[in-house]
Coordinates of C-alpha atoms in Angstrom, one line a residue:
M276 CA -10.3 -8.1 -14.3
S277 CA -12.7 -9.7 -12.0
N278 CA -14.9 -8.6 -8.6
F279 CA -15.1 -11.0 -5.6
N280 CA -18.4 -10.6 -4.1
I281 CA -18.1 -10.4 -0.3
D282 CA -22.1 -9.9 0.0
K283 CA -24.7 -8.1 -2.0
K284 CA -24.1 -4.6 -0.8
N285 CA -19.5 -5.1 -0.9
S286 CA -17.2 -6.3 -3.4
L287 CA -13.5 -6.0 -4.1
Y288 CA -12.1 -5.3 -8.0
Y289 CA -9.3 -7.8 -8.4
E290 CA -6.8 -8.6 -11.2
Y291 CA -5.0 -11.8 -10.5
I292 CA -2.4 -13.2 -13.0
K293 CA -1.0 -17.0 -12.2
P294 CA 2.3 -18.1 -11.4
K295 CA 4.5 -20.3 -13.3
K296 CA 5.4 -23.6 -12.2
K297 CA 6.2 -23.1 -8.8
A298 CA 6.6 -19.7 -8.5
C299 CA 6.0 -16.9 -5.8
T300 CA 2.7 -14.8 -6.4
F301 CA 3.3 -11.2 -4.8
V302 CA -0.2 -9.4 -3.6
F303 CA 0.1 -6.0 -3.7
V304 CA -1.7 -3.8 -0.7
N305 CA -2.6 -0.4 -2.3
A306 CA -2.0 2.8 -0.2
L307 CA -5.7 4.4 0.8
T308 CA -5.7 7.2 -2.3
G309 CA -4.3 4.7 -5.1
N310 CA -5.4 1.7 -7.2
T311 CA -4.3 -1.4 -9.4
S312 CA -2.5 0.9 -11.4
A313 CA 0.5 1.4 -9.1
W314 CA 0.9 -1.8 -10.2
N315 CA -0.4 -3.9 -13.1
G316 CA 1.9 -2.0 -16.0
L317 CA 5.6 -2.3 -16.0
I318 CA 5.7 -3.9 -12.4
G319 CA 3.2 -6.1 -13.6
E320 CA 4.7 -7.4 -16.7
K321 CA 8.3 -7.7 -15.5
L322 CA 6.7 -10.1 -13.1
K323 CA 5.0 -12.2 -15.0
N324 CA 7.8 -12.4 -17.4
Q325 CA 9.8 -13.8 -14.9
G326 CA 7.3 -16.3 -14.3
F327 CA 6.0 -14.8 -11.1
G328 CA 2.0 -14.7 -10.3
F329 CA 0.8 -11.5 -9.0
L330 CA -2.8 -10.5 -7.2
T331 CA -3.8 -6.5 -7.3
Y332 CA -7.3 -5.0 -5.8
N333 CA -8.4 -2.4 -4.8
F334 CA -10.1 -2.1 -1.0
R335 CA -13.9 -1.3 -0.6
G336 CA -13.9 2.9 -1.3
Q337 CA -11.2 2.1 -3.7
I338 CA -12.5 2.0 -7.7
N339 CA -14.4 -0.3 -8.7
S340 CA -14.9 -1.9 -5.8
T341 CA -18.1 -1.4 -3.8
F342 CA -19.2 -0.8 -0.2
D343 CA -22.2 -0.8 2.1
K344 CA -22.6 3.0 2.8
N345 CA -23.8 2.4 6.3
I346 CA -20.7 1.0 7.5
H347 CA -17.3 2.7 8.8
L348 CA -14.3 1.2 6.3
T349 CA -11.9 0.7 9.2
S350 CA -8.4 -1.1 9.3
E351 CA -10.0 -4.3 10.6
I352 CA -12.7 -4.8 7.5
I353 CA -9.5 -4.3 4.9
T354 CA -7.1 -6.6 6.1
S355 CA -10.5 -8.6 7.0
D356 CA -11.0 -8.8 3.3
L357 CA -7.7 -9.1 2.0
L358 CA -7.4 -12.2 3.8
K359 CA -10.7 -13.5 2.4
L360 CA -9.6 -12.6 -1.0
I361 CA -6.3 -14.6 -0.5
N362 CA -8.2 -17.8 0.7
Y363 CA -10.7 -17.4 -2.0
L364 CA -8.2 -17.5 -4.6
S365 CA -6.6 -20.2 -2.8
L366 CA -3.3 -18.4 -3.2
K367 CA 0.3 -20.4 -2.2
K368 CA 3.9 -18.8 -1.4
I369 CA 3.1 -15.4 -1.2
I370 CA 4.8 -12.3 -1.1
L371 CA 2.8 -9.3 0.7
C372 CA 3.8 -6.1 -0.6
G373 CA 2.2 -2.9 0.8
L374 CA 3.1 0.6 0.3
S375 CA 2.3 3.3 2.9
I376 CA 0.2 2.3 5.3
G377 CA -0.9 -0.6 2.9
G378 CA 2.6 -2.3 4.5
L379 CA 1.0 -2.2 7.6
Y380 CA -2.3 -4.4 6.5
A381 CA 0.5 -6.8 4.8
A382 CA 2.3 -7.2 7.8
T383 CA -1.1 -7.6 9.6
I384 CA -2.3 -10.5 7.2
S385 CA 1.4 -12.0 7.4
L386 CA 0.7 -13.2 11.0
E387 CA -2.4 -15.0 9.6
K388 CA -2.7 -18.9 8.7
I389 CA -2.1 -18.4 5.3
D390 CA 1.2 -19.1 2.9
V391 CA 3.6 -16.1 3.4
K392 CA 6.9 -16.2 2.1
G393 CA 8.2 -13.0 2.2
L394 CA 7.0 -9.4 3.1
V395 CA 7.8 -5.8 1.3
L396 CA 7.2 -2.7 3.4
I397 CA 7.7 0.5 1.5
N398 CA 7.9 3.5 3.4
T399 CA 5.5 1.8 6.2
L400 CA 7.4 1.9 9.2
R401 CA 6.8 4.8 11.4
K402 CA 6.1 5.1 14.8
P403 CA 2.8 6.7 16.9
S404 CA 3.2 9.9 17.6
F405 CA 1.5 13.2 17.9
R406 CA 2.8 14.4 15.2
L407 CA 2.0 11.6 12.7
E408 CA -2.1 12.1 14.2
W409 CA -2.1 15.7 13.2
I410 CA -1.0 14.9 9.8
N411 CA -3.7 12.1 9.3
H412 CA -6.1 14.2 10.8
A413 CA -5.2 17.2 8.4
M414 CA -5.4 15.0 5.7
V415 CA -9.0 14.2 6.1
N416 CA -10.1 17.5 6.6
A417 CA -8.4 18.8 4.0
A418 CA -10.0 16.1 2.0
K419 CA -13.4 16.7 3.1
L420 CA -12.8 20.6 1.7
G421 CA -11.0 20.3 -1.5
G422 CA -11.1 16.1 -2.1
G423 CA -8.3 13.9 -3.4
A424 CA -7.0 16.4 -5.5
L425 CA -6.4 19.2 -2.9
V426 CA -4.6 16.2 -0.1
I427 CA -2.5 15.0 -3.4
D428 CA -1.5 18.7 -3.8
M429 CA -0.6 19.8 -0.8
A430 CA 1.6 16.2 -0.1
M431 CA 3.2 16.0 -2.9
P432 CA 6.3 18.7 -2.7
V433 CA 7.1 17.3 0.7
I434 CA 6.8 13.3 -0.4
A435 CA 7.6 13.0 -3.7
S436 CA 10.9 13.6 -5.8
P437 CA 11.3 16.5 -7.9
K438 CA 11.9 14.2 -11.1
F439 CA 7.9 12.7 -9.9
L440 CA 6.6 16.3 -9.5
N441 CA 7.9 17.5 -12.9
K442 CA 6.1 14.7 -14.5
F443 CA 2.9 14.8 -12.1
K444 CA 2.8 18.8 -12.8
S445 CA 0.8 19.1 -15.7
N446 CA -2.4 17.4 -13.9
A447 CA -1.3 19.2 -10.2
L448 CA -2.6 22.9 -9.0
I449 CA -6.1 23.2 -10.9
F450 CA -8.2 25.2 -8.4
E451 CA -11.5 23.9 -10.4
N452 CA -10.2 20.2 -9.3
Y453 CA -10.7 20.9 -5.6
K454 CA -14.1 19.7 -4.8
P455 CA -15.3 18.5 -1.0
L456 CA -16.1 14.9 -0.7
E457 CA -19.5 13.4 0.2
K458 CA -20.2 12.2 3.2
N459 CA -20.0 8.9 1.8
D460 CA -17.4 8.7 -0.5
G461 CA -15.4 5.5 -0.7
I462 CA -11.9 7.8 -0.3
L463 CA -13.3 9.5 2.4
K464 CA -14.5 6.9 4.6
L465 CA -11.2 5.0 4.1
M466 CA -9.0 7.9 5.1
E467 CA -11.7 8.3 8.3
G468 CA -11.2 4.7 9.0
S469 CA -7.2 4.9 8.7
L470 CA -7.2 7.1 11.8
S471 CA -7.7 4.5 14.2
A472 CA -4.7 2.1 12.5
N473 CA -2.7 0.4 15.1
W474 CA 0.4 2.2 14.4
S475 CA 1.8 0.4 17.9
F476 CA 1.8 -2.8 15.5
D477 CA 4.7 -5.2 17.1
W478 CA 7.1 -5.6 14.6
S479 CA 8.8 -8.3 16.8
K480 CA 6.5 -11.0 15.2
I481 CA 7.4 -10.4 12.0
N482 CA 10.0 -13.6 11.1
I483 CA 9.8 -14.0 7.6
P484 CA 12.0 -12.7 5.6
T485 CA 11.2 -9.0 4.6
L486 CA 12.5 -6.4 2.4
V487 CA 12.5 -2.7 4.3
M488 CA 12.1 0.2 1.3
T489 CA 12.9 3.7 2.2
G490 CA 13.0 6.9 -0.1
H491 CA 14.8 9.8 1.4
L492 CA 13.0 12.1 -0.4
D493 CA 9.7 11.4 1.5
K494 CA 9.7 14.3 4.1
M495 CA 6.4 13.8 5.6
F496 CA 6.5 10.0 6.9
R497 CA 10.2 9.3 6.6
I498 CA 12.1 9.4 10.2
P499 CA 15.3 7.5 9.8
E500 CA 15.9 7.0 13.6
D501 CA 12.3 5.6 14.1
I502 CA 12.7 3.1 11.0
E503 CA 16.4 1.9 12.4
E504 CA 14.5 1.4 15.8
L505 CA 11.7 -0.7 14.2
V506 CA 13.9 -2.6 11.5
K507 CA 15.7 -4.0 14.4
K508 CA 12.7 -5.3 16.1
I509 CA 12.2 -7.2 12.2
K510 CA 13.9 -11.0 12.6
N511 CA 15.1 -11.2 9.2
P512 CA 15.2 -7.6 7.3
T513 CA 17.2 -6.6 4.4
I514 CA 17.5 -2.3 4.0
I515 CA 17.0 -0.9 0.4
E516 CA 17.3 2.7 0.2
F517 CA 16.2 4.9 -2.5
P518 CA 18.2 8.4 -2.1
N519 CA 16.3 9.7 -4.9
C520 CA 12.8 8.6 -4.6
G521 CA 10.2 9.6 -1.9
H522 CA 7.0 8.1 -0.6
L523 CA 5.6 6.7 -4.3
I524 CA 8.7 3.8 -4.9
P525 CA 6.8 1.8 -7.4
L526 CA 5.2 4.8 -9.4
E527 CA 8.6 7.4 -8.8
E528 CA 10.8 4.4 -9.7
P529 CA 8.8 1.4 -11.4
E530 CA 12.0 -0.5 -13.1
Q531 CA 14.3 0.1 -10.0
F532 CA 11.4 -1.2 -7.9
S533 CA 10.7 -3.9 -10.0
D534 CA 14.1 -5.5 -10.1
H535 CA 14.7 -5.6 -6.4
I536 CA 11.5 -7.1 -5.7
I537 CA 12.4 -9.9 -8.2
T538 CA 15.8 -10.4 -6.7
F539 CA 14.1 -10.7 -3.3
A540 CA 11.9 -13.1 -4.1
K541 CA 14.4 -14.8 -6.0
N542 CA 16.6 -15.8 -3.1
L543 CA 13.7 -16.9 -1.0
N544 CA 14.3 -20.1 -3.4

């Protein structure tokens, strides 16, 4: 558990486990409302037991990372920060692994001059559309009114499996948790910054082995025909479907998820 200081007002919280011998290192890229806890439990343990390294970190604006309140937390800043952290740690044989918009950030970074061996996209692939813009703007508005709790409670039934909802329900739908976010709240600034994310990303530029994971119970972002079209642009894809999962595959089925990314990494060698 460490902090990478970008400057006096900006830093990234991160957790890094070095790989054994010449194994790959997974670099996990959060969703906007995520944090390192999505990766560093069962998933991290299974990777460590197999000799793989892994890096988890929080964006500026996420828990334990700091940011200058006067700047906009744009997608460009998030990707630039990730590149700086990778170079700071001198990571080699990297597998970039991103959840939701984190996959878009991971794909963007994969085109930089770093030693990337593979890419994992978890419910990332989507096409720009009026519908997507509506969803993203509505989430920002909901966060302004009732904070992250309201956003999660509204979204969860259409992005997660019933099994996961059942685990989650004891902490959900509590009206007292709905509190407006301050103007300079980190999550709100990240959500506002994400409105300019480049969902027109040219997926044909991705020519490294790419594992594409999709959860069928994600009824918000998953449009099968769009995913099928975008996957065809990627040079070397492997597709894994999760019929009983939604948007949050690493949280919903961490053991299955771990097994798949470990197999993917071993096949790279």
